[in-house]
CSV table of C-alpha atoms in Angstrom, one decimal:
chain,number,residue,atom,x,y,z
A,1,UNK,CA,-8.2,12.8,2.7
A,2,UNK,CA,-7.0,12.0,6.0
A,3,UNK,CA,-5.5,14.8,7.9
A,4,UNK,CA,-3.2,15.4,11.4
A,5,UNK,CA,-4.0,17.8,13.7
A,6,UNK,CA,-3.1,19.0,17.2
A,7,UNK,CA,-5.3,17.7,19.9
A,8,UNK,CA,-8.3,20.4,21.0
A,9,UNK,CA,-10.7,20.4,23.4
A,10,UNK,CA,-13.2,20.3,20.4
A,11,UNK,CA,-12.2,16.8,19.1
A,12,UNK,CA,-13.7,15.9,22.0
A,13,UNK,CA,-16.8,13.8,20.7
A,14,UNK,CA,-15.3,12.5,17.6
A,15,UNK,CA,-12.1,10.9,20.0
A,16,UNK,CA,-14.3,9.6,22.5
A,17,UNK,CA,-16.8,8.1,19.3
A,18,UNK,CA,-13.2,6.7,18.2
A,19,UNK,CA,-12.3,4.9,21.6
A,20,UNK,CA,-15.6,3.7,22.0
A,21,UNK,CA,-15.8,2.6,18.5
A,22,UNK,CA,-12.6,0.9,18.9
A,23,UNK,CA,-12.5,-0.4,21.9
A,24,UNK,CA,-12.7,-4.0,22.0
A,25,UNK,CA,-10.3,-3.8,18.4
A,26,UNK,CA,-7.6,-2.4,21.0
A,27,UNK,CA,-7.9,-4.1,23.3
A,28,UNK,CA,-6.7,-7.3,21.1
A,29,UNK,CA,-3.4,-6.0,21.0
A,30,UNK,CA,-2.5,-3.3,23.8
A,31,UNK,CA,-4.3,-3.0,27.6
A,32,UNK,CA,-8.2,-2.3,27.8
A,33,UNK,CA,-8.3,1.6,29.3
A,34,UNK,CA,-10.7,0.3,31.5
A,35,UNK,CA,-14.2,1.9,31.9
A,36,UNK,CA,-13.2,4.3,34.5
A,37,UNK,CA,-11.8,6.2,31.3
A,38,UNK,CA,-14.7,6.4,29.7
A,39,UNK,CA,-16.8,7.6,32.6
A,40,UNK,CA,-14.1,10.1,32.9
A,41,UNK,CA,-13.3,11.0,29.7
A,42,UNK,CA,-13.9,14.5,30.1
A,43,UNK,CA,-12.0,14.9,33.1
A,44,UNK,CA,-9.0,12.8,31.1
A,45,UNK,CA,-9.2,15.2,28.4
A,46,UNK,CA,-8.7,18.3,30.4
A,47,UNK,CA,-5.7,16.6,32.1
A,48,UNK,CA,-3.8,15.4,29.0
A,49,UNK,CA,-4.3,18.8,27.1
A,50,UNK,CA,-2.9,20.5,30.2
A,51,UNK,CA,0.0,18.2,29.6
A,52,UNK,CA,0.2,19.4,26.1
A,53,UNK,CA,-0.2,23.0,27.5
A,54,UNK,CA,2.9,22.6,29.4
A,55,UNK,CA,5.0,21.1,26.6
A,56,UNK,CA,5.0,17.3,28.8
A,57,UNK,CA,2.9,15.9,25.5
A,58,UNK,CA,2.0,16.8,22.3
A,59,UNK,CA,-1.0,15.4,21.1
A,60,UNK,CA,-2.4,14.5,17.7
A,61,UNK,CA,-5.4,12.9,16.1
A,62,UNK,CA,-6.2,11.8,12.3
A,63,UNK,CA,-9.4,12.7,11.0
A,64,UNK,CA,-11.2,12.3,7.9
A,65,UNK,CA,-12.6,14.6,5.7
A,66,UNK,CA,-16.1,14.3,8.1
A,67,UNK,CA,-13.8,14.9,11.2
A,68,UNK,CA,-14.1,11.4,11.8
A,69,UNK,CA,-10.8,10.5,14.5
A,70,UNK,CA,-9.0,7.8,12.6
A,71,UNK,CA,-6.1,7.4,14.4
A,72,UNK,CA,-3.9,9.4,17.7
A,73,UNK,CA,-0.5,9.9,17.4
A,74,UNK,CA,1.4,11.1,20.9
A,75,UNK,CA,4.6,12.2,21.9
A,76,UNK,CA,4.4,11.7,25.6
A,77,UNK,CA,7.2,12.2,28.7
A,78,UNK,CA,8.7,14.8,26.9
A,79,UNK,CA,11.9,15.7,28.8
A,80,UNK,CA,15.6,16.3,28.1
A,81,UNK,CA,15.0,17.0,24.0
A,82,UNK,CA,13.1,13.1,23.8
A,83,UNK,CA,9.8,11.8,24.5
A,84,UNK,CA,7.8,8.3,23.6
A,85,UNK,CA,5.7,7.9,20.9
A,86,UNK,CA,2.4,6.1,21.1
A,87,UNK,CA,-0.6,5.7,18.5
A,88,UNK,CA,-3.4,4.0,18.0
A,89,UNK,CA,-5.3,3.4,14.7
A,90,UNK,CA,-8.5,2.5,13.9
A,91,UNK,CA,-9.6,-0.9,12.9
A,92,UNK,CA,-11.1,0.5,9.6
A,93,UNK,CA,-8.2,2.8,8.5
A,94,UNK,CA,-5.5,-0.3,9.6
A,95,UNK,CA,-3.5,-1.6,6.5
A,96,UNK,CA,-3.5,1.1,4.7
A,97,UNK,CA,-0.4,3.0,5.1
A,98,UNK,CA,-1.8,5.6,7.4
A,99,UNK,CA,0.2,4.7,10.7
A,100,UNK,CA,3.3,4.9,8.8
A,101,UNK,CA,2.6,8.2,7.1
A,102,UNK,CA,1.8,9.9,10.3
A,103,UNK,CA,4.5,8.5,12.2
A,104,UNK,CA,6.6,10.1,9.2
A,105,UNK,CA,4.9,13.5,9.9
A,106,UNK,CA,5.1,13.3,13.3
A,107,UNK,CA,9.0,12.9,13.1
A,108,UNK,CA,9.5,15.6,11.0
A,109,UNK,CA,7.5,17.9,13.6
A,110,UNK,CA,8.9,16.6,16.7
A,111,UNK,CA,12.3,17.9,15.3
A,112,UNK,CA,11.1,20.9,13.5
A,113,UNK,CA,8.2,21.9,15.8
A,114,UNK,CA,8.9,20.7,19.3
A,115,UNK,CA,12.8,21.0,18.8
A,116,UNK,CA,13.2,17.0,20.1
A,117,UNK,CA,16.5,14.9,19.1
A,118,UNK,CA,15.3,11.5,20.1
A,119,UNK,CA,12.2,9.5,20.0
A,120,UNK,CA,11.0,6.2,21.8
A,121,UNK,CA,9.0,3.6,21.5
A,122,UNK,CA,7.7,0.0,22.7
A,123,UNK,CA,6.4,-2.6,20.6
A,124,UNK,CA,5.2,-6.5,21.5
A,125,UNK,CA,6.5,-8.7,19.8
A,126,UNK,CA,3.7,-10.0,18.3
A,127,UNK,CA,2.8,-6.7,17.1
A,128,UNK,CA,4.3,-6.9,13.5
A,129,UNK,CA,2.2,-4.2,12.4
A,130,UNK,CA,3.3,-1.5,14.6
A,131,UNK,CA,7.4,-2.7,14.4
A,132,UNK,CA,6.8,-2.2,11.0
A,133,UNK,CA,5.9,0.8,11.1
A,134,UNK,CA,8.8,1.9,13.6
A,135,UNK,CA,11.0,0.2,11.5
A,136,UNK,CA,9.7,2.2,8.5
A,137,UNK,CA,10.3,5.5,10.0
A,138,UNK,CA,14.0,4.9,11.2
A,139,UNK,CA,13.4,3.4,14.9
A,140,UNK,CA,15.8,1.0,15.7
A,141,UNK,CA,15.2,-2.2,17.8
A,142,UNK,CA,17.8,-1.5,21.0
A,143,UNK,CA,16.5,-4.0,23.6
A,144,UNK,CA,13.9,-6.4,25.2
A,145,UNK,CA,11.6,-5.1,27.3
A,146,UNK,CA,7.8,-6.1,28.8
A,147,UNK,CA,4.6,-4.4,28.4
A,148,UNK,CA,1.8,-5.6,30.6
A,149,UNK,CA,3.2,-8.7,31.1
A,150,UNK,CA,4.0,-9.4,27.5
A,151,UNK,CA,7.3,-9.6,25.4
A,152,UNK,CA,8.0,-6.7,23.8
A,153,UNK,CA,10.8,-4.6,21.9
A,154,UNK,CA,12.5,-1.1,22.5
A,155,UNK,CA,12.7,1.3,19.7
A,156,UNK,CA,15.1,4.7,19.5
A,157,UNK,CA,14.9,7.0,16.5
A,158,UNK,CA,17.4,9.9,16.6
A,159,UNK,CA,16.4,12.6,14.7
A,160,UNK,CA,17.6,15.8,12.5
A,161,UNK,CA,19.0,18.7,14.3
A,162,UNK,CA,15.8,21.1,15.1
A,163,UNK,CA,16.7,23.9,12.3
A,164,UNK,CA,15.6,22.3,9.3
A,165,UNK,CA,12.3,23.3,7.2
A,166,UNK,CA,9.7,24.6,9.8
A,167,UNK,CA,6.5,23.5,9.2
A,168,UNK,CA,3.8,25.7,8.3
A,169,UNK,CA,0.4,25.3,7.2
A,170,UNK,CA,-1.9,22.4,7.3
A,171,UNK,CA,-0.6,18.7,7.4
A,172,UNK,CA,-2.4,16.1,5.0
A,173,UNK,CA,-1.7,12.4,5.7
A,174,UNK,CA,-1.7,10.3,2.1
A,175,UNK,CA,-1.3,6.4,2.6
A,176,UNK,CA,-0.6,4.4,-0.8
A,177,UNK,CA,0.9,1.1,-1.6
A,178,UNK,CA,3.9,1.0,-3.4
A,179,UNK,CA,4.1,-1.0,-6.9
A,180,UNK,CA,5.1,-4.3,-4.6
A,181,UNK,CA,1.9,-4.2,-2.5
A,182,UNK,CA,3.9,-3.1,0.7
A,183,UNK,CA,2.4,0.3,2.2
A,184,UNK,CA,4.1,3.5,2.2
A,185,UNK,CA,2.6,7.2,2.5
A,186,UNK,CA,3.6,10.8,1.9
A,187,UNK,CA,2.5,13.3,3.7
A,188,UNK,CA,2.1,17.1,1.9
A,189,UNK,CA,2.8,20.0,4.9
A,190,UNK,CA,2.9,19.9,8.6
A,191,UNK,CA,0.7,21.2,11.0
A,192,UNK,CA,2.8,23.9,13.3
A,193,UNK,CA,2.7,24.7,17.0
């Protein structure tokens, strides 16, 4: 069962298996990360959980049952009670609800957890998998924008005064379809700070 977690230094085989993995499947759809971040990936690492050390980012991965990365979800330019969510998802876990499960989860603890109002995010246009997952988890469309030279929308999600159920525990990610064939997901706990 698919499960989020908080970034660690000891993912750090199983992301960069993911990345490698996935490469040329991302790179379809957002901007190669060039090889420079692979012959630096250890060096990238450090830097970005620094970030999260500081409270800039906070950084998650999906992995399976194996520890297998699946999927990153990130809340990135944190600043002023928002921040921008990004995520990539693996070609073999894609379709199956799992990007809109975590993005779910990942609501519920930027509010709860990280004690954010407002969330923000970019999607091409001809990304209709990822706006429908925005669109899923409350993100409204509220302008045009380019990314990389391509078309793309601007997403805002407000979200629940910090306050409400603190997470606690373990987070576990379950994707499903609904009866209709569309995907949905649930998720059971949250991982805390």
């Amino acid at each position: 069962m698919p499960r989020m977690e908080r970034l660690r230094l000891d993912h750090a085989p199983a992301l960069l298996a993911f990345e490698r993995e996935n490469r040329a499947y991302f790179a379809a759809s957002i901007p190669d990360r060039g090889d420079v971040f692979f012959e630096r990936f250890d060096a990238f690492l450090r830097e970005i959980l620094a970030e999260q050390a500081a409270r800039q980012a906070h950084l998650h991965v999906v992995v399976d049952g194996a520890g297998a990365v699946l999927a990153r979800f990130n809340l990135f330019d944190v600043a002023d009670g928002s921040a921008v969510l990004g995520y990539r998802v693996a070609e073999r876990a894609a379709g199956q609800g799992l990007a809109t499960a975590a993005v779910r989860e990942l609501c519920a603890l930027a509010a709860s957890a990280y004690g954010l109002n407002a969330l923000r995010a970019a999607a091409t246009t001809d990304n209709a998998g990822s706006r429908t997952v925005l669109a899923r988890n409350g993100f409204l469309v509220v302008g045009d924008t380019e990314l990389n030279g391509r078309p793309a929308l601007r997403f805002e999600r407000e979200l629940p005064p910090a306050g409400s159920a603190r997470p606690a525990g373990g987070a576990t990610v379950v994707p499903d379809r609904r009866a209709d064939g569309q995907e949905s997901g649930s998720t059971a706990g949250l991982i805390g700070d």
